[in-house]
């Protein structure tokens, strides 16, 4: 992914946003991010999910999906708190970075 180091924070926030709304799993998240122009491989996404879980932002459980199992993620209270803080910071940043109606 081009500019991966710069966009990684946006991807993590996108993950946290969806994990705060409902359960998610890796392949769904790859497809969701793809709809927003991010091209992530499983080798990029899964370590990111694992790291977010280790930091306490996500929790996971195994869930049966047909004959196999998949790991399902959900935001923790800490993750929801971090998301709320990040939303405030994003509002401030976007107000500063994005041009207003006068260009």
PDB file of N, CA and C in Angstrom:
ATOM      1  N   UNK A   1       0.852  -1.172   0.000  1.00  0.00           N
ATOM      2  CA  UNK A   1       0.000   0.000   0.000  1.00  0.00           C
ATOM      3  C   UNK A   1       0.898   1.234   0.000  1.00  0.00           C
ATOM      4  N   UNK A   2       0.623   2.146  -0.906  1.00  0.00           N
ATOM      5  CA  UNK A   2       1.406   3.367  -1.000  1.00  0.00           C
ATOM      6  C   UNK A   2       1.181   4.246   0.237  1.00  0.00           C
ATOM      7  N   UNK A   3       2.240   4.808   0.764  1.00  0.00           N
ATOM      8  CA  UNK A   3       2.209   5.681   1.951  1.00  0.00           C
ATOM      9  C   UNK A   3       1.657   4.951   3.177  1.00  0.00           C
ATOM     10  N   UNK A   4       1.965   3.673   3.278  1.00  0.00           N
ATOM     11  CA  UNK A   4       1.436   2.840   4.366  1.00  0.00           C
ATOM     12  C   UNK A   4       1.745   3.412   5.739  1.00  0.00           C
ATOM     13  N   UNK A   5       2.952   3.915   5.921  1.00  0.00           N
ATOM     14  CA  UNK A   5       3.313   4.435   7.238  1.00  0.00           C
ATOM     15  C   UNK A   5       2.431   5.618   7.633  1.00  0.00           C
ATOM     16  N   UNK A   6       2.055   6.448   6.688  1.00  0.00           N
ATOM     17  CA  UNK A   6       1.213   7.602   6.973  1.00  0.00           C
ATOM     18  C   UNK A   6      -0.248   7.211   7.190  1.00  0.00           C
ATOM     19  N   UNK A   7      -0.728   6.255   6.410  1.00  0.00           N
ATOM     20  CA  UNK A   7      -2.140   5.883   6.465  1.00  0.00           C
ATOM     21  C   UNK A   7      -2.467   4.845   7.533  1.00  0.00           C
ATOM     22  N   UNK A   8      -1.464   4.235   8.134  1.00  0.00           N
ATOM     23  CA  UNK A   8      -1.708   3.169   9.112  1.00  0.00           C
ATOM     24  C   UNK A   8      -2.580   3.652  10.271  1.00  0.00           C
ATOM     25  N   UNK A   9      -2.410   4.882  10.690  1.00  0.00           N
ATOM     26  CA  UNK A   9      -3.238   5.413  11.774  1.00  0.00           C
ATOM     27  C   UNK A   9      -4.695   5.524  11.373  1.00  0.00           C
ATOM     28  N   UNK A  10      -4.954   5.937  10.124  1.00  0.00           N
ATOM     29  CA  UNK A  10      -6.334   6.007   9.636  1.00  0.00           C
ATOM     30  C   UNK A  10      -6.958   4.612   9.589  1.00  0.00           C
ATOM     31  N   UNK A  11      -6.160   3.640   9.187  1.00  0.00           N
ATOM     32  CA  UNK A  11      -6.663   2.266   9.107  1.00  0.00           C
ATOM     33  C   UNK A  11      -7.025   1.770  10.503  1.00  0.00           C
ATOM     34  N   UNK A  12      -6.169   2.007  11.467  1.00  0.00           N
ATOM     35  CA  UNK A  12      -6.459   1.585  12.842  1.00  0.00           C
ATOM     36  C   UNK A  12      -7.729   2.251  13.372  1.00  0.00           C
ATOM     37  N   UNK A  13      -7.905   3.531  13.086  1.00  0.00           N
ATOM     38  CA  UNK A  13      -9.122   4.221  13.520  1.00  0.00           C
ATOM     39  C   UNK A  13     -10.351   3.667  12.819  1.00  0.00           C
ATOM     40  N   UNK A  14     -10.209   3.329  11.556  1.00  0.00           N
ATOM     41  CA  UNK A  14     -11.317   2.733  10.817  1.00  0.00           C
ATOM     42  C   UNK A  14     -11.699   1.386  11.449  1.00  0.00           C
ATOM     43  N   UNK A  15     -10.706   0.598  11.783  1.00  0.00           N
ATOM     44  CA  UNK A  15     -10.949  -0.688  12.450  1.00  0.00           C
ATOM     45  C   UNK A  15     -11.655  -0.448  13.782  1.00  0.00           C
ATOM     46  N   UNK A  16     -11.154   0.461  14.569  1.00  0.00           N
ATOM     47  CA  UNK A  16     -11.728   0.739  15.873  1.00  0.00           C
ATOM     48  C   UNK A  16     -13.165   1.239  15.755  1.00  0.00           C
ATOM     49  N   UNK A  17     -13.422   2.069  14.765  1.00  0.00           N
ATOM     50  CA  UNK A  17     -14.784   2.566  14.524  1.00  0.00           C
ATOM     51  C   UNK A  17     -15.751   1.401  14.305  1.00  0.00           C
ATOM     52  N   UNK A  18     -15.389   0.496  13.412  1.00  0.00           N
ATOM     53  CA  UNK A  18     -16.277  -0.637  13.120  1.00  0.00           C
ATOM     54  C   UNK A  18     -16.363  -1.608  14.292  1.00  0.00           C
ATOM     55  N   UNK A  19     -15.255  -1.801  14.996  1.00  0.00           N
ATOM     56  CA  UNK A  19     -15.260  -2.719  16.143  1.00  0.00           C
ATOM     57  C   UNK A  19     -16.088  -2.161  17.294  1.00  0.00           C
ATOM     58  N   UNK A  20     -16.234  -0.849  17.355  1.00  0.00           N
ATOM     59  CA  UNK A  20     -17.080  -0.241  18.381  1.00  0.00           C
ATOM     60  C   UNK A  20     -18.560  -0.383  18.024  1.00  0.00           C
ATOM     61  N   UNK A  21     -18.858  -0.461  16.723  1.00  0.00           N
ATOM     62  CA  UNK A  21     -20.243  -0.601  16.273  1.00  0.00           C
ATOM     63  C   UNK A  21     -20.747  -2.030  16.374  1.00  0.00           C
ATOM     64  N   UNK A  22     -19.901  -2.994  16.018  1.00  0.00           N
ATOM     65  CA  UNK A  22     -20.304  -4.403  16.023  1.00  0.00           C
ATOM     66  C   UNK A  22     -19.072  -5.291  15.890  1.00  0.00           C
ATOM     67  N   UNK A  23     -19.302  -6.584  16.001  1.00  0.00           N
ATOM     68  CA  UNK A  23     -18.217  -7.541  15.818  1.00  0.00           C
ATOM     69  C   UNK A  23     -17.706  -7.460  14.381  1.00  0.00           C
ATOM     70  N   UNK A  24     -16.426  -7.741  14.212  1.00  0.00           N
ATOM     71  CA  UNK A  24     -15.859  -7.804  12.873  1.00  0.00           C
ATOM     72  C   UNK A  24     -14.841  -8.929  12.819  1.00  0.00           C
ATOM     73  N   UNK A  25     -14.547  -9.377  11.619  1.00  0.00           N
ATOM     74  CA  UNK A  25     -13.489 -10.366  11.417  1.00  0.00           C
ATOM     75  C   UNK A  25     -12.599  -9.881  10.278  1.00  0.00           C
ATOM     76  N   UNK A  26     -11.440 -10.451  10.192  1.00  0.00           N
ATOM     77  CA  UNK A  26     -10.399  -9.951   9.307  1.00  0.00           C
ATOM     78  C   UNK A  26     -10.786  -9.805   7.854  1.00  0.00           C
ATOM     79  N   UNK A  27     -11.343 -10.833   7.240  1.00  0.00           N
ATOM     80  CA  UNK A  27     -11.662 -10.751   5.822  1.00  0.00           C
ATOM     81  C   UNK A  27     -12.706  -9.672   5.550  1.00  0.00           C
ATOM     82  N   UNK A  28     -13.690  -9.558   6.428  1.00  0.00           N
ATOM     83  CA  UNK A  28     -14.684  -8.498   6.263  1.00  0.00           C
ATOM     84  C   UNK A  28     -14.008  -7.142   6.320  1.00  0.00           C
ATOM     85  N   UNK A  29     -13.064  -6.975   7.264  1.00  0.00           N
ATOM     86  CA  UNK A  29     -12.382  -5.697   7.417  1.00  0.00           C
ATOM     87  C   UNK A  29     -11.523  -5.398   6.198  1.00  0.00           C
ATOM     88  N   UNK A  30     -10.876  -6.394   5.624  1.00  0.00           N
ATOM     89  CA  UNK A  30     -10.089  -6.192   4.403  1.00  0.00           C
ATOM     90  C   UNK A  30     -11.002  -5.685   3.291  1.00  0.00           C
ATOM     91  N   UNK A  31     -12.166  -6.283   3.153  1.00  0.00           N
ATOM     92  CA  UNK A  31     -13.119  -5.868   2.115  1.00  0.00           C
ATOM     93  C   UNK A  31     -13.659  -4.461   2.397  1.00  0.00           C
ATOM     94  N   UNK A  32     -13.973  -4.171   3.648  1.00  0.00           N
ATOM     95  CA  UNK A  32     -14.476  -2.846   4.025  1.00  0.00           C
ATOM     96  C   UNK A  32     -13.428  -1.775   3.736  1.00  0.00           C
ATOM     97  N   UNK A  33     -12.203  -2.023   4.128  1.00  0.00           N
ATOM     98  CA  UNK A  33     -11.140  -1.057   3.852  1.00  0.00           C
ATOM     99  C   UNK A  33     -10.928  -0.906   2.346  1.00  0.00           C
ATOM    100  N   UNK A  34     -11.081  -1.996   1.610  1.00  0.00           N
ATOM    101  CA  UNK A  34     -10.962  -1.944   0.153  1.00  0.00           C
ATOM    102  C   UNK A  34     -12.004  -1.023  -0.471  1.00  0.00           C
ATOM    103  N   UNK A  35     -13.206  -0.993   0.091  1.00  0.00           N
ATOM    104  CA  UNK A  35     -14.253  -0.093  -0.410  1.00  0.00           C
ATOM    105  C   UNK A  35     -13.880   1.373  -0.210  1.00  0.00           C
ATOM    106  N   UNK A  36     -12.927   1.618   0.681  1.00  0.00           N
ATOM    107  CA  UNK A  36     -12.480   2.988   0.941  1.00  0.00           C
ATOM    108  C   UNK A  36     -11.119   3.273   0.316  1.00  0.00           C
ATOM    109  N   UNK A  37     -10.676   2.388  -0.553  1.00  0.00           N
ATOM    110  CA  UNK A  37      -9.438   2.622  -1.283  1.00  0.00           C
ATOM    111  C   UNK A  37      -8.178   2.063  -0.655  1.00  0.00           C
ATOM    112  N   UNK A  38      -8.292   1.383   0.466  1.00  0.00           N
ATOM    113  CA  UNK A  38      -7.121   0.775   1.108  1.00  0.00           C
ATOM    114  C   UNK A  38      -6.972  -0.650   0.605  1.00  0.00           C
ATOM    115  N   UNK A  39      -5.786  -1.003   0.175  1.00  0.00           N
ATOM    116  CA  UNK A  39      -5.504  -2.359  -0.300  1.00  0.00           C
ATOM    117  C   UNK A  39      -4.588  -3.037   0.696  1.00  0.00           C
ATOM    118  N   UNK A  40      -5.185  -3.811   1.607  1.00  0.00           N
ATOM    119  CA  UNK A  40      -4.421  -4.494   2.640  1.00  0.00           C
ATOM    120  C   UNK A  40      -4.449  -5.992   2.412  1.00  0.00           C
ATOM    121  N   UNK A  41      -3.343  -6.627   2.689  1.00  0.00           N
ATOM    122  CA  UNK A  41      -3.298  -8.084   2.664  1.00  0.00           C
ATOM    123  C   UNK A  41      -3.565  -8.593   4.076  1.00  0.00           C
ATOM    124  N   UNK A  42      -3.867  -9.866   4.170  1.00  0.00           N
ATOM    125  CA  UNK A  42      -4.047 -10.483   5.483  1.00  0.00           C
ATOM    126  C   UNK A  42      -2.760 -10.359   6.298  1.00  0.00           C
ATOM    127  N   UNK A  43      -1.615 -10.421   5.634  1.00  0.00           N
ATOM    128  CA  UNK A  43      -0.331 -10.302   6.308  1.00  0.00           C
ATOM    129  C   UNK A  43      -0.077  -8.932   6.894  1.00  0.00           C
ATOM    130  N   UNK A  44      -0.812  -7.940   6.461  1.00  0.00           N
ATOM    131  CA  UNK A  44      -0.728  -6.598   7.036  1.00  0.00           C
ATOM    132  C   UNK A  44      -1.801  -6.395   8.093  1.00  0.00           C
ATOM    133  N   UNK A  45      -3.021  -6.827   7.794  1.00  0.00           N
ATOM    134  CA  UNK A  45      -4.140  -6.569   8.699  1.00  0.00           C
ATOM    135  C   UNK A  45      -4.060  -7.372   9.991  1.00  0.00           C
ATOM    136  N   UNK A  46      -3.804  -8.671   9.895  1.00  0.00           N
ATOM    137  CA  UNK A  46      -3.866  -9.501  11.099  1.00  0.00           C
ATOM    138  C   UNK A  46      -2.846  -9.110  12.163  1.00  0.00           C
ATOM    139  N   UNK A  47      -1.617  -8.784  11.799  1.00  0.00           N
ATOM    140  CA  UNK A  47      -0.701  -8.287  12.846  1.00  0.00           C
ATOM    141  C   UNK A  47      -1.188  -6.970  13.467  1.00  0.00           C
ATOM    142  N   UNK A  48      -1.860  -6.132  12.665  1.00  0.00           N
ATOM    143  CA  UNK A  48      -2.406  -4.884  13.180  1.00  0.00           C
ATOM    144  C   UNK A  48      -3.517  -5.172  14.192  1.00  0.00           C
ATOM    145  N   UNK A  49      -4.420  -6.098  13.850  1.00  0.00           N
ATOM    146  CA  UNK A  49      -5.490  -6.483  14.773  1.00  0.00           C
ATOM    147  C   UNK A  49      -4.906  -7.069  16.059  1.00  0.00           C
ATOM    148  N   UNK A  50      -3.918  -7.937  15.910  1.00  0.00           N
ATOM    149  CA  UNK A  50      -3.290  -8.568  17.069  1.00  0.00           C
ATOM    150  C   UNK A  50      -2.642  -7.517  17.972  1.00  0.00           C
ATOM    151  N   UNK A  51      -1.940  -6.558  17.366  1.00  0.00           N
ATOM    152  CA  UNK A  51      -1.291  -5.507  18.152  1.00  0.00           C
ATOM    153  C   UNK A  51      -2.326  -4.642  18.864  1.00  0.00           C
ATOM    154  N   UNK A  52      -3.432  -4.344  18.199  1.00  0.00           N
ATOM    155  CA  UNK A  52      -4.492  -3.545  18.836  1.00  0.00           C
ATOM    156  C   UNK A  52      -5.110  -4.314  20.007  1.00  0.00           C
ATOM    157  N   UNK A  53      -5.187  -5.627  19.859  1.00  0.00           N
ATOM    158  CA  UNK A  53      -5.697  -6.447  20.961  1.00  0.00           C
ATOM    159  C   UNK A  53      -4.691  -6.454  22.115  1.00  0.00           C
ATOM    160  N   UNK A  54      -3.422  -6.591  21.819  1.00  0.00           N
ATOM    161  CA  UNK A  54      -2.397  -6.582  22.870  1.00  0.00           C
ATOM    162  C   UNK A  54      -2.371  -5.264  23.627  1.00  0.00           C
ATOM    163  N   UNK A  55      -2.673  -4.179  22.934  1.00  0.00           N
ATOM    164  CA  UNK A  55      -2.685  -2.854  23.582  1.00  0.00           C
ATOM    165  C   UNK A  55      -3.983  -2.591  24.343  1.00  0.00           C
ATOM    166  N   UNK A  56      -4.935  -3.509  24.236  1.00  0.00           N
ATOM    167  CA  UNK A  56      -6.170  -3.378  24.991  1.00  0.00           C
ATOM    168  C   UNK A  56      -7.305  -2.668  24.283  1.00  0.00           C
ATOM    169  N   UNK A  57      -7.126  -2.327  23.001  1.00  0.00           N
ATOM    170  CA  UNK A  57      -8.179  -1.636  22.254  1.00  0.00           C
ATOM    171  C   UNK A  57      -9.246  -2.588  21.730  1.00  0.00           C
ATOM    172  N   UNK A  58      -8.864  -3.817  21.481  1.00  0.00           N
ATOM    173  CA  UNK A  58      -9.778  -4.830  20.957  1.00  0.00           C
ATOM    174  C   UNK A  58      -9.745  -6.060  21.839  1.00  0.00           C
ATOM    175  N   UNK A  59     -10.811  -6.813  21.788  1.00  0.00           N
ATOM    176  CA  UNK A  59     -10.846  -8.138  22.377  1.00  0.00           C
ATOM    177  C   UNK A  59     -11.299  -9.083  21.273  1.00  0.00           C
ATOM    178  N   UNK A  60     -10.970 -10.349  21.384  1.00  0.00           N
ATOM    179  CA  UNK A  60     -11.356 -11.280  20.327  1.00  0.00           C
ATOM    180  C   UNK A  60     -11.816 -12.602  20.927  1.00  0.00           C
ATOM    181  N   UNK A  61     -12.516 -13.328  20.101  1.00  0.00           N
ATOM    182  CA  UNK A  61     -12.957 -14.674  20.461  1.00  0.00           C
ATOM    183  C   UNK A  61     -12.997 -15.493  19.181  1.00  0.00           C
ATOM    184  N   UNK A  62     -12.898 -16.801  19.326  1.00  0.00           N
ATOM    185  CA  UNK A  62     -13.049 -17.680  18.178  1.00  0.00           C
ATOM    186  C   UNK A  62     -14.519 -17.991  17.993  1.00  0.00           C
ATOM    187  N   UNK A  63     -14.946 -17.989  16.746  1.00  0.00           N
ATOM    188  CA  UNK A  63     -16.340 -18.254  16.406  1.00  0.00           C
ATOM    189  C   UNK A  63     -16.371 -19.246  15.252  1.00  0.00           C
ATOM    190  N   UNK A  64     -17.257 -20.210  15.350  1.00  0.00           N
ATOM    191  CA  UNK A  64     -17.369 -21.200  14.283  1.00  0.00           C
ATOM    192  C   UNK A  64     -17.996 -20.558  13.062  1.00  0.00           C
ATOM    193  N   UNK A  65     -17.386 -20.817  11.893  1.00  0.00           N
ATOM    194  CA  UNK A  65     -17.887 -20.330  10.607  1.00  0.00           C
ATOM    195  C   UNK A  65     -17.889 -21.515   9.658  1.00  0.00           C
ATOM    196  N   UNK A  66     -19.014 -22.237   9.627  1.00  0.00           N
ATOM    197  CA  UNK A  66     -19.064 -23.457   8.827  1.00  0.00           C
ATOM    198  C   UNK A  66     -18.192 -24.515   9.462  1.00  0.00           C
ATOM    199  N   UNK A  67     -17.266 -25.048   8.685  1.00  0.00           N
ATOM    200  CA  UNK A  67     -16.361 -26.083   9.203  1.00  0.00           C
ATOM    201  C   UNK A  67     -15.114 -25.513   9.860  1.00  0.00           C
ATOM    202  N   UNK A  68     -14.924 -24.245   9.713  1.00  0.00           N
ATOM    203  CA  UNK A  68     -13.721 -23.639  10.291  1.00  0.00           C
ATOM    204  C   UNK A  68     -14.094 -22.647  11.385  1.00  0.00           C
ATOM    205  N   UNK A  69     -13.079 -22.044  11.942  1.00  0.00           N
ATOM    206  CA  UNK A  69     -13.285 -21.021  12.956  1.00  0.00           C
ATOM    207  C   UNK A  69     -12.648 -19.730  12.477  1.00  0.00           C
ATOM    208  N   UNK A  70     -13.191 -18.627  12.938  1.00  0.00           N
ATOM    209  CA  UNK A  70     -12.566 -17.349  12.650  1.00  0.00           C
ATOM    210  C   UNK A  70     -12.521 -16.535  13.939  1.00  0.00           C
ATOM    211  N   UNK A  71     -11.555 -15.648  13.967  1.00  0.00           N
ATOM    212  CA  UNK A  71     -11.396 -14.779  15.117  1.00  0.00           C
ATOM    213  C   UNK A  71     -12.253 -13.540  14.884  1.00  0.00           C
ATOM    214  N   UNK A  72     -13.100 -13.225  15.860  1.00  0.00           N
ATOM    215  CA  UNK A  72     -14.015 -12.093  15.789  1.00  0.00           C
ATOM    216  C   UNK A  72     -13.548 -11.055  16.803  1.00  0.00           C
ATOM    217  N   UNK A  73     -13.493  -9.804  16.375  1.00  0.00           N
ATOM    218  CA  UNK A  73     -12.977  -8.715  17.197  1.00  0.00           C
ATOM    219  C   UNK A  73     -14.085  -7.739  17.572  1.00  0.00           C
ATOM    220  N   UNK A  74     -13.906  -7.129  18.732  1.00  0.00           N
ATOM    221  CA  UNK A  74     -14.844  -6.119  19.236  1.00  0.00           C
ATOM    222  C   UNK A  74     -14.029  -5.099  20.029  1.00  0.00           C
ATOM    223  N   UNK A  75     -14.431  -3.841  19.993  1.00  0.00           N
ATOM    224  CA  UNK A  75     -13.731  -2.803  20.756  1.00  0.00           C
ATOM    225  C   UNK A  75     -13.967  -2.999  22.247  1.00  0.00           C
ATOM    226  N   UNK A  76     -12.963  -2.755  23.030  1.00  0.00           N
ATOM    227  CA  UNK A  76     -13.052  -2.785  24.491  1.00  0.00           C
ATOM    228  C   UNK A  76     -13.480  -1.393  24.976  1.00  0.00           C
ATOM    229  N   UNK A  77     -13.794  -1.256  26.261  1.00  0.00           N
ATOM    230  CA  UNK A  77     -14.053   0.093  26.781  1.00  0.00           C
ATOM    231  C   UNK A  77     -12.873   1.049  26.543  1.00  0.00           C
ATOM    232  N   UNK A  78     -11.649   0.552  26.688  1.00  0.00           N
ATOM    233  CA  UNK A  78     -10.475   1.380  26.402  1.00  0.00           C
ATOM    234  C   UNK A  78     -10.454   1.785  24.927  1.00  0.00           C
ATOM    235  N   UNK A  79     -10.797   0.854  24.047  1.00  0.00           N
ATOM    236  CA  UNK A  79     -10.845   1.158  22.623  1.00  0.00           C
ATOM    237  C   UNK A  79     -11.890   2.207  22.300  1.00  0.00           C
ATOM    238  N   UNK A  80     -13.048   2.114  22.933  1.00  0.00           N
ATOM    239  CA  UNK A  80     -14.112   3.110  22.725  1.00  0.00           C
ATOM    240  C   UNK A  80     -13.683   4.479  23.245  1.00  0.00           C
ATOM    241  N   UNK A  81     -12.997   4.491  24.367  1.00  0.00           N
ATOM    242  CA  UNK A  81     -12.480   5.745  24.927  1.00  0.00           C
ATOM    243  C   UNK A  81     -11.443   6.360  23.983  1.00  0.00           C
ATOM    244  N   UNK A  82     -10.559   5.530  23.466  1.00  0.00           N
ATOM    245  CA  UNK A  82      -9.535   6.011  22.532  1.00  0.00           C
ATOM    246  C   UNK A  82     -10.177   6.532  21.250  1.00  0.00           C
ATOM    247  N   UNK A  83     -11.209   5.855  20.778  1.00  0.00           N
ATOM    248  CA  UNK A  83     -11.904   6.285  19.570  1.00  0.00           C
ATOM    249  C   UNK A  83     -12.560   7.650  19.789  1.00  0.00           C
ATOM    250  N   UNK A  84     -13.189   7.845  20.934  1.00  0.00           N
ATOM    251  CA  UNK A  84     -13.821   9.137  21.227  1.00  0.00           C
ATOM    252  C   UNK A  84     -12.783  10.260  21.236  1.00  0.00           C
ATOM    253  N   UNK A  85     -11.640  10.010  21.845  1.00  0.00           N
ATOM    254  CA  UNK A  85     -10.574  11.004  21.873  1.00  0.00           C
ATOM    255  C   UNK A  85     -10.055  11.267  20.461  1.00  0.00           C
ATOM    256  N   UNK A  86      -9.865  10.204  19.689  1.00  0.00           N
ATOM    257  CA  UNK A  86      -9.354  10.344  18.323  1.00  0.00           C
ATOM    258  C   UNK A  86     -10.339  11.124  17.451  1.00  0.00           C
ATOM    259  N   UNK A  87     -11.628  10.927  17.660  1.00  0.00           N
ATOM    260  CA  UNK A  87     -12.631  11.667  16.877  1.00  0.00           C
ATOM    261  C   UNK A  87     -12.504  13.169  17.126  1.00  0.00           C
ATOM    262  N   UNK A  88     -12.296  13.546  18.375  1.00  0.00           N
ATOM    263  CA  UNK A  88     -12.119  14.969  18.683  1.00  0.00           C
ATOM    264  C   UNK A  88     -10.860  15.515  18.019  1.00  0.00           C
ATOM    265  N   UNK A  89      -9.793  14.761  18.082  1.00  0.00           N
ATOM    266  CA  UNK A  89      -8.540  15.203  17.452  1.00  0.00           C
ATOM    267  C   UNK A  89      -8.679  15.266  15.934  1.00  0.00           C
ATOM    268  N   UNK A  90      -9.417  14.307  15.353  1.00  0.00           N
ATOM    269  CA  UNK A  90      -9.635  14.316  13.900  1.00  0.00           C
ATOM    270  C   UNK A  90     -10.422  15.549  13.481  1.00  0.00           C
ATOM    271  N   UNK A  91     -11.464  15.885  14.237  1.00  0.00           N
ATOM    272  CA  UNK A  91     -12.256  17.079  13.913  1.00  0.00           C
ATOM    273  C   UNK A  91     -11.360  18.315  13.866  1.00  0.00           C
ATOM    274  N   UNK A  92     -10.517  18.445  14.864  1.00  0.00           N
ATOM    275  CA  UNK A  92      -9.609  19.582  14.929  1.00  0.00           C
ATOM    276  C   UNK A  92      -8.632  19.568  13.752  1.00  0.00           C
ATOM    277  N   UNK A  93      -8.046  18.414  13.473  1.00  0.00           N
ATOM    278  CA  UNK A  93      -7.086  18.294  12.386  1.00  0.00           C
ATOM    279  C   UNK A  93      -7.745  18.552  11.035  1.00  0.00           C
ATOM    280  N   UNK A  94      -8.890  17.944  10.798  1.00  0.00           N
ATOM    281  CA  UNK A  94      -9.564  18.118   9.515  1.00  0.00           C
ATOM    282  C   UNK A  94      -9.966  19.572   9.302  1.00  0.00           C
ATOM    283  N   UNK A  95     -10.373  20.246  10.359  1.00  0.00           N
ATOM    284  CA  UNK A  95     -10.718  21.664  10.247  1.00  0.00           C
ATOM    285  C   UNK A  95      -9.492  22.467   9.806  1.00  0.00           C
ATOM    286  N   UNK A  96      -8.347  22.069  10.305  1.00  0.00           N
ATOM    287  CA  UNK A  96      -7.116  22.787   9.960  1.00  0.00           C
ATOM    288  C   UNK A  96      -6.579  22.390   8.585  1.00  0.00           C
ATOM    289  N   UNK A  97      -6.652  21.116   8.244  1.00  0.00           N
ATOM    290  CA  UNK A  97      -6.009  20.605   7.028  1.00  0.00           C
ATOM    291  C   UNK A  97      -6.886  20.776   5.785  1.00  0.00           C
ATOM    292  N   UNK A  98      -8.180  20.542   5.905  1.00  0.00           N
ATOM    293  CA  UNK A  98      -9.047  20.606   4.725  1.00  0.00           C
ATOM    294  C   UNK A  98      -9.431  22.040   4.435  1.00  0.00           C
ATOM    295  N   UNK A  99      -9.404  22.408   3.157  1.00  0.00           N
ATOM    296  CA  UNK A  99      -9.761  23.784   2.798  1.00  0.00           C
ATOM    297  C   UNK A  99     -11.243  24.059   3.074  1.00  0.00           C
ATOM    298  N   UNK A 100     -11.526  25.261   3.479  1.00  0.00           N
ATOM    299  CA  UNK A 100     -12.900  25.671   3.734  1.00  0.00           C
ATOM    300  C   UNK A 100     -13.592  26.052   2.440  1.00  0.00           C
ATOM    301  N   UNK A 101     -14.816  26.577   2.532  1.00  0.00           N
ATOM    302  CA  UNK A 101     -15.593  26.931   1.352  1.00  0.00           C
ATOM    303  C   UNK A 101     -14.919  27.978   0.465  1.00  0.00           C
ATOM    304  N   UNK A 102     -14.042  28.790   1.040  1.00  0.00           N
ATOM    305  CA  UNK A 102     -13.376  29.803   0.219  1.00  0.00           C
ATOM    306  C   UNK A 102     -12.093  29.285  -0.415  1.00  0.00           C
ATOM    307  N   UNK A 103     -11.754  27.990  -0.152  1.00  0.00           N
ATOM    308  CA  UNK A 103     -10.646  27.347  -0.824  1.00  0.00           C
ATOM    309  C   UNK A 103      -9.347  27.531  -0.187  1.00  0.00           C
TER     310      UNK A 103
END
